[in-house]
Amino acid sequence: MKRNEFSYRAPRGTSDILPREQGYWRYVEERAHAICQLHGYQRIETPIFEDTRLFVRSIGEETDIVAKEMYSFPDRSGAMMTLRPEGTAPVCRVYIEHGMHNLPQPVRLYYIAPIFRYERPQAGRYRQHQQFGFEAIGDGNPALDAEVIDMAWQFYHSLGLRGLWLKLNSIGCSSCRPSYLESLKGYYAERIERLCPDCRRRLVQNPLRLLDCKKESCVDIKESAPRSIDHLCPRCQDHFQSVEKYLALLDLPFNVDHRLVRGLDYYTRTVFEIQPQGEEGAQSTLGGGGRYDDLIEQLGGKPTPAVGFAAGVERIILNLKRQNIAAPVPPQPDVFISYLGEEAKDKAIEYGSRLRREGIGAILASSGRSLKAQLRQANALGMSYAIIIGEEELGEGKVTLRDMVSGEQRQMSFEDAMKSLKEKQ
RNA sequence: GUGGGCGUGGCCAAGGGGUUUAAGGCGCCAGGUUGUGGCCCUGGAGAUCGAGGGUUCAAAUCCCUCCGCUCACCCCA
């Protein structure tokens, strides 16, 4: 590659998904569609950008995502738009905008879509990544929390991933969380002189994240910090116990993690994450979700409880590779058509098209190469059969059909060759 | 935003001031007699050694700046 002038490259934090990677993508997406179909979730696609206010209101002004990670821009009319930094808010917008409260509740929806966040890229973290997510809107029953969590778990299982941890917590609702936050802040305020700089900032901006600090100095403070589940109101307590009961019923090996909090403000009650065992930091989270009972109302709808989940496709593929799980190879055409001379080329073009019209995949050789070179190409492409058209075949009105695995070949009419290929499919 | 590592043909890489007109391997293209692949052999194309500046008689090799990639923190999928 010439580098003495400007050379174009994919923008930082983005990547090209080359043909050799497509097998993994297809595999993951097929499993995603399958698990959704199994649970009655219907696909939805929303615009890649939305009114900036949708995300600010839902995710929360103080969150990192809104404060410093959004791709926002004014369009030509001056309206502020933002490249979707998460998938839930747009789905809620759709629910409200299209009057989905008139459908049988809950409404079950899923999406597979690109997500954009301006972050420093590293392993498993990109500025554009693909998320698979699903949402059940319009039902506050804990059975639905369990359904969503089970669905997430079965999704990973169906991909062949093993050794995962399911972490669960409840962060309360709008009636009990404020008092919990007060008690948390009070606890930390008393110990402020021992806190790391990050935690001092969190104390003001995002107290829940105090529980997530990994610094040595803050660990023992964290250990005896007030827990959200000890401050739940009776209804949240009931809800959480039911979720636990259902998960046990479903045989899901979950662990209650009192320090599990999530980075988006809209969560209430149930929050959960799934990650590979023994990988604490380092972008290990494979997916996560929770309940967001106030969000629809916040966005202008009627009070409507909801619960959802989202997974990062790139991280799933990373873990498939770590666990040596190979993706199925996408199918490819199986007949290679080689020819010698202009007259044979006409036939080759015609026959290639006729094969494809019969559903038999075919690739034409490149013009002007020796038969040797043509067959070398067929071999390199991994073709199962080759059709050869040269002077001999033209004279007889036939073609040579060669089996590229056994090396056997024989002349026959094109019609017979096509019939034989069809049988072998 | 903070910190560490790294930048030699499409990919993997040797070389750490002059013997480099920059090894080798993979891949690509072509040939090994007249129309036949996979193995082997031979040849070819492809790099101003990330960019700019400096030191020196001499720089891919030393110094500086920038850019890019990568990993970790922060945060998250």
PDB file of C-alpha atoms in Angstrom, chain A residues 221-368:
ATOM      1  CA  ILE A 221     -15.231   0.473  52.219  1.00  0.00           C
ATOM      2  CA  LYS A 222     -17.300  -1.118  49.514  1.00  0.00           C
ATOM      3  CA  GLU A 223     -17.584  -4.422  51.381  1.00  0.00           C
ATOM      4  CA  SER A 224     -19.643  -3.012  54.199  1.00  0.00           C
ATOM      5  CA  ALA A 225     -21.509  -0.401  52.193  1.00  0.00           C
ATOM      6  CA  PRO A 226     -25.306  -0.424  52.448  1.00  0.00           C
ATOM      7  CA  ARG A 227     -26.923  -2.847  50.006  1.00  0.00           C
ATOM      8  CA  SER A 228     -29.786  -1.942  47.784  1.00  0.00           C
ATOM      9  CA  ILE A 229     -31.674  -5.152  48.507  1.00  0.00           C
ATOM     10  CA  ASP A 230     -31.769  -4.243  52.208  1.00  0.00           C
ATOM     11  CA  HIS A 231     -33.537  -1.007  51.332  1.00  0.00           C
ATOM     12  CA  LEU A 232     -36.212  -2.298  48.995  1.00  0.00           C
ATOM     13  CA  CYS A 233     -39.799  -1.321  49.626  1.00  0.00           C
ATOM     14  CA  PRO A 234     -42.163  -4.272  50.299  1.00  0.00           C
ATOM     15  CA  ARG A 235     -43.366  -4.405  46.694  1.00  0.00           C
ATOM     16  CA  CYS A 236     -39.836  -4.407  45.275  1.00  0.00           C
ATOM     17  CA  GLN A 237     -38.877  -7.011  47.823  1.00  0.00           C
ATOM     18  CA  ASP A 238     -41.725  -9.259  46.716  1.00  0.00           C
ATOM     19  CA  HIS A 239     -40.817  -8.708  43.128  1.00  0.00           C
ATOM     20  CA  PHE A 240     -37.182  -9.609  43.658  1.00  0.00           C
ATOM     21  CA  GLN A 241     -38.051 -12.737  45.634  1.00  0.00           C
ATOM     22  CA  SER A 242     -40.368 -13.880  42.881  1.00  0.00           C
ATOM     23  CA  VAL A 243     -37.689 -13.360  40.261  1.00  0.00           C
ATOM     24  CA  GLU A 244     -35.291 -15.427  42.358  1.00  0.00           C
ATOM     25  CA  LYS A 245     -37.899 -18.123  42.780  1.00  0.00           C
ATOM     26  CA  TYR A 246     -38.610 -18.347  39.053  1.00  0.00           C
ATOM     27  CA  LEU A 247     -34.943 -18.417  38.143  1.00  0.00           C
ATOM     28  CA  ALA A 248     -34.399 -21.279  40.561  1.00  0.00           C
ATOM     29  CA  LEU A 249     -37.399 -22.997  39.029  1.00  0.00           C
ATOM     30  CA  LEU A 250     -35.765 -22.630  35.622  1.00  0.00           C
ATOM     31  CA  ASP A 251     -32.481 -24.034  36.910  1.00  0.00           C
ATOM     32  CA  LEU A 252     -30.554 -20.896  36.094  1.00  0.00           C
ATOM     33  CA  PRO A 253     -27.378 -20.729  38.207  1.00  0.00           C
ATOM     34  CA  PHE A 254     -27.538 -17.068  39.170  1.00  0.00           C
ATOM     35  CA  ASN A 255     -25.570 -15.179  41.804  1.00  0.00           C
ATOM     36  CA  VAL A 256     -26.943 -12.169  43.586  1.00  0.00           C
ATOM     37  CA  ASP A 257     -24.337  -9.445  43.265  1.00  0.00           C
ATOM     38  CA  HIS A 258     -25.019  -6.516  45.563  1.00  0.00           C
ATOM     39  CA  ARG A 259     -22.623  -4.341  43.648  1.00  0.00           C
ATOM     40  CA  LEU A 260     -24.202  -4.868  40.255  1.00  0.00           C
ATOM     41  CA  VAL A 261     -25.442  -1.557  38.921  1.00  0.00           C
ATOM     42  CA  ARG A 262     -25.875  -0.452  35.364  1.00  0.00           C
ATOM     43  CA  GLY A 263     -24.731   2.575  33.492  1.00  0.00           C
ATOM     44  CA  LEU A 264     -28.091   3.757  32.253  1.00  0.00           C
ATOM     45  CA  ASP A 265     -30.403   5.684  34.551  1.00  0.00           C
ATOM     46  CA  TYR A 266     -33.676   4.168  33.431  1.00  0.00           C
ATOM     47  CA  TYR A 267     -33.307   0.837  35.200  1.00  0.00           C
ATOM     48  CA  THR A 268     -35.586  -0.043  38.113  1.00  0.00           C
ATOM     49  CA  ARG A 269     -35.823  -3.168  40.226  1.00  0.00           C
ATOM     50  CA  THR A 270     -34.236  -6.119  38.431  1.00  0.00           C
ATOM     51  CA  VAL A 271     -30.829  -5.691  36.832  1.00  0.00           C
ATOM     52  CA  PHE A 272     -28.687  -8.535  35.504  1.00  0.00           C
ATOM     53  CA  GLU A 273     -25.529  -9.228  33.549  1.00  0.00           C
ATOM     54  CA  ILE A 274     -24.015 -12.260  31.917  1.00  0.00           C
ATOM     55  CA  GLN A 275     -20.261 -12.655  31.655  1.00  0.00           C
ATOM     56  CA  PRO A 276     -17.620 -15.375  31.250  1.00  0.00           C
ATOM     57  CA  GLN A 277     -16.481 -16.864  34.551  1.00  0.00           C
ATOM     58  CA  GLY A 278     -13.451 -15.331  36.161  1.00  0.00           C
ATOM     59  CA  GLU A 279     -13.135 -12.291  33.958  1.00  0.00           C
ATOM     60  CA  GLU A 280     -13.873  -9.327  36.105  1.00  0.00           C
ATOM     61  CA  GLY A 281     -12.797  -6.181  34.296  1.00  0.00           C
ATOM     62  CA  ALA A 282     -11.684  -6.091  30.680  1.00  0.00           C
ATOM     63  CA  GLN A 283     -14.896  -5.608  28.759  1.00  0.00           C
ATOM     64  CA  SER A 284     -16.063  -9.043  29.693  1.00  0.00           C
ATOM     65  CA  THR A 285     -19.787  -8.416  29.927  1.00  0.00           C
ATOM     66  CA  LEU A 286     -21.490 -10.407  27.208  1.00  0.00           C
ATOM     67  CA  GLY A 287     -24.847  -8.869  27.769  1.00  0.00           C
ATOM     68  CA  GLY A 288     -27.077  -7.303  30.340  1.00  0.00           C
ATOM     69  CA  GLY A 289     -30.447  -5.869  30.994  1.00  0.00           C
ATOM     70  CA  GLY A 290     -33.143  -5.253  33.492  1.00  0.00           C
ATOM     71  CA  ARG A 291     -36.476  -3.708  34.221  1.00  0.00           C
ATOM     72  CA  TYR A 292     -37.315  -0.123  33.314  1.00  0.00           C
ATOM     73  CA  ASP A 293     -40.789   0.500  34.658  1.00  0.00           C
ATOM     74  CA  ASP A 294     -40.709   4.300  34.466  1.00  0.00           C
ATOM     75  CA  LEU A 295     -39.161   4.829  31.060  1.00  0.00           C
ATOM     76  CA  ILE A 296     -42.252   4.760  28.832  1.00  0.00           C
ATOM     77  CA  GLU A 297     -43.950   7.299  31.065  1.00  0.00           C
ATOM     78  CA  GLN A 298     -40.823   9.459  31.100  1.00  0.00           C
ATOM     79  CA  LEU A 299     -40.898   9.509  27.333  1.00  0.00           C
ATOM     80  CA  GLY A 300     -44.501  10.672  27.239  1.00  0.00           C
ATOM     81  CA  GLY A 301     -46.464   7.419  27.294  1.00  0.00           C
ATOM     82  CA  LYS A 302     -48.830   6.062  29.888  1.00  0.00           C
ATOM     83  CA  PRO A 303     -47.186   4.417  32.915  1.00  0.00           C
ATOM     84  CA  THR A 304     -46.017   1.103  31.428  1.00  0.00           C
ATOM     85  CA  PRO A 305     -43.702  -1.431  33.015  1.00  0.00           C
ATOM     86  CA  ALA A 306     -41.110  -3.151  30.822  1.00  0.00           C
ATOM     87  CA  VAL A 307     -38.058  -5.371  30.924  1.00  0.00           C
ATOM     88  CA  GLY A 308     -35.318  -6.043  28.382  1.00  0.00           C
ATOM     89  CA  PHE A 309     -31.874  -7.297  27.517  1.00  0.00           C
ATOM     90  CA  ALA A 310     -29.064  -6.487  25.078  1.00  0.00           C
ATOM     91  CA  ALA A 311     -25.982  -8.395  23.956  1.00  0.00           C
ATOM     92  CA  GLY A 312     -22.895  -7.316  22.009  1.00  0.00           C
ATOM     93  CA  VAL A 313     -22.343  -9.424  18.916  1.00  0.00           C
ATOM     94  CA  GLU A 314     -18.597  -8.711  18.681  1.00  0.00           C
ATOM     95  CA  ARG A 315     -18.047  -9.858  22.266  1.00  0.00           C
ATOM     96  CA  ILE A 316     -20.026 -13.010  21.615  1.00  0.00           C
ATOM     97  CA  ILE A 317     -17.838 -13.799  18.611  1.00  0.00           C
ATOM     98  CA  LEU A 318     -14.720 -13.055  20.681  1.00  0.00           C
ATOM     99  CA  ASN A 319     -15.859 -15.606  23.241  1.00  0.00           C
ATOM    100  CA  LEU A 320     -16.855 -18.179  20.617  1.00  0.00           C
ATOM    101  CA  LYS A 321     -13.282 -18.010  19.354  1.00  0.00           C
ATOM    102  CA  ARG A 322     -11.846 -18.235  22.869  1.00  0.00           C
ATOM    103  CA  GLN A 323     -13.911 -21.348  23.467  1.00  0.00           C
ATOM    104  CA  ASN A 324     -12.849 -22.776  20.097  1.00  0.00           C
ATOM    105  CA  ILE A 325     -16.367 -22.892  18.778  1.00  0.00           C
ATOM    106  CA  ALA A 326     -16.235 -22.833  14.993  1.00  0.00           C
ATOM    107  CA  ALA A 327     -18.987 -21.205  13.025  1.00  0.00           C
ATOM    108  CA  PRO A 328     -20.557 -23.122  10.177  1.00  0.00           C
ATOM    109  CA  VAL A 329     -18.985 -22.196   6.853  1.00  0.00           C
ATOM    110  CA  PRO A 330     -21.416 -20.324   4.608  1.00  0.00           C
ATOM    111  CA  PRO A 331     -22.380 -22.339   1.544  1.00  0.00           C
ATOM    112  CA  GLN A 332     -20.714 -21.493  -1.749  1.00  0.00           C
ATOM    113  CA  PRO A 333     -21.302 -22.345  -5.397  1.00  0.00           C
ATOM    114  CA  ASP A 334     -20.111 -25.808  -6.312  1.00  0.00           C
ATOM    115  CA  VAL A 335     -19.510 -25.759 -10.066  1.00  0.00           C
ATOM    116  CA  PHE A 336     -16.604 -24.077 -11.787  1.00  0.00           C
ATOM    117  CA  ILE A 337     -16.900 -23.483 -15.506  1.00  0.00           C
ATOM    118  CA  SER A 338     -13.646 -23.399 -17.422  1.00  0.00           C
ATOM    119  CA  TYR A 339     -13.345 -22.808 -21.142  1.00  0.00           C
ATOM    120  CA  LEU A 340     -10.776 -22.350 -23.895  1.00  0.00           C
ATOM    121  CA  GLY A 341     -11.358 -19.884 -26.682  1.00  0.00           C
ATOM    122  CA  GLU A 342     -13.984 -17.325 -27.582  1.00  0.00           C
ATOM    123  CA  GLU A 343     -16.552 -19.756 -28.879  1.00  0.00           C
ATOM    124  CA  ALA A 344     -16.325 -21.808 -25.714  1.00  0.00           C
ATOM    125  CA  LYS A 345     -16.626 -18.646 -23.661  1.00  0.00           C
ATOM    126  CA  ASP A 346     -20.050 -17.976 -25.196  1.00  0.00           C
ATOM    127  CA  LYS A 347     -21.159 -21.446 -24.167  1.00  0.00           C
ATOM    128  CA  ALA A 348     -19.670 -20.999 -20.703  1.00  0.00           C
ATOM    129  CA  ILE A 349     -21.613 -17.810 -20.130  1.00  0.00           C
ATOM    130  CA  GLU A 350     -24.801 -19.445 -21.320  1.00  0.00           C
ATOM    131  CA  TYR A 351     -24.334 -22.631 -19.302  1.00  0.00           C
ATOM    132  CA  GLY A 352     -23.396 -20.744 -16.155  1.00  0.00           C
ATOM    133  CA  SER A 353     -26.620 -18.828 -16.243  1.00  0.00           C
ATOM    134  CA  ARG A 354     -28.679 -21.938 -16.991  1.00  0.00           C
ATOM    135  CA  LEU A 355     -27.163 -23.775 -14.025  1.00  0.00           C
ATOM    136  CA  ARG A 356     -27.963 -20.925 -11.678  1.00  0.00           C
ATOM    137  CA  ARG A 357     -31.521 -20.741 -12.970  1.00  0.00           C
ATOM    138  CA  GLU A 358     -31.802 -24.360 -11.845  1.00  0.00           C
ATOM    139  CA  GLY A 359     -30.458 -23.434  -8.430  1.00  0.00           C
ATOM    140  CA  ILE A 360     -26.953 -24.763  -8.981  1.00  0.00           C
ATOM    141  CA  GLY A 361     -24.271 -22.312  -7.953  1.00  0.00           C
ATOM    142  CA  ALA A 362     -21.645 -21.673 -10.621  1.00  0.00           C
ATOM    143  CA  ILE A 363     -18.546 -19.514 -11.036  1.00  0.00           C
ATOM    144  CA  LEU A 364     -16.980 -18.734 -14.413  1.00  0.00           C
ATOM    145  CA  ALA A 365     -13.247 -18.926 -14.941  1.00  0.00           C
ATOM    146  CA  SER A 366     -11.334 -15.740 -15.676  1.00  0.00           C
ATOM    147  CA  SER A 367     -10.778 -15.100 -19.369  1.00  0.00           C
ATOM    148  CA  GLY A 368      -7.504 -15.741 -21.120  1.00  0.00           C
TER     149      GLY A 368
END
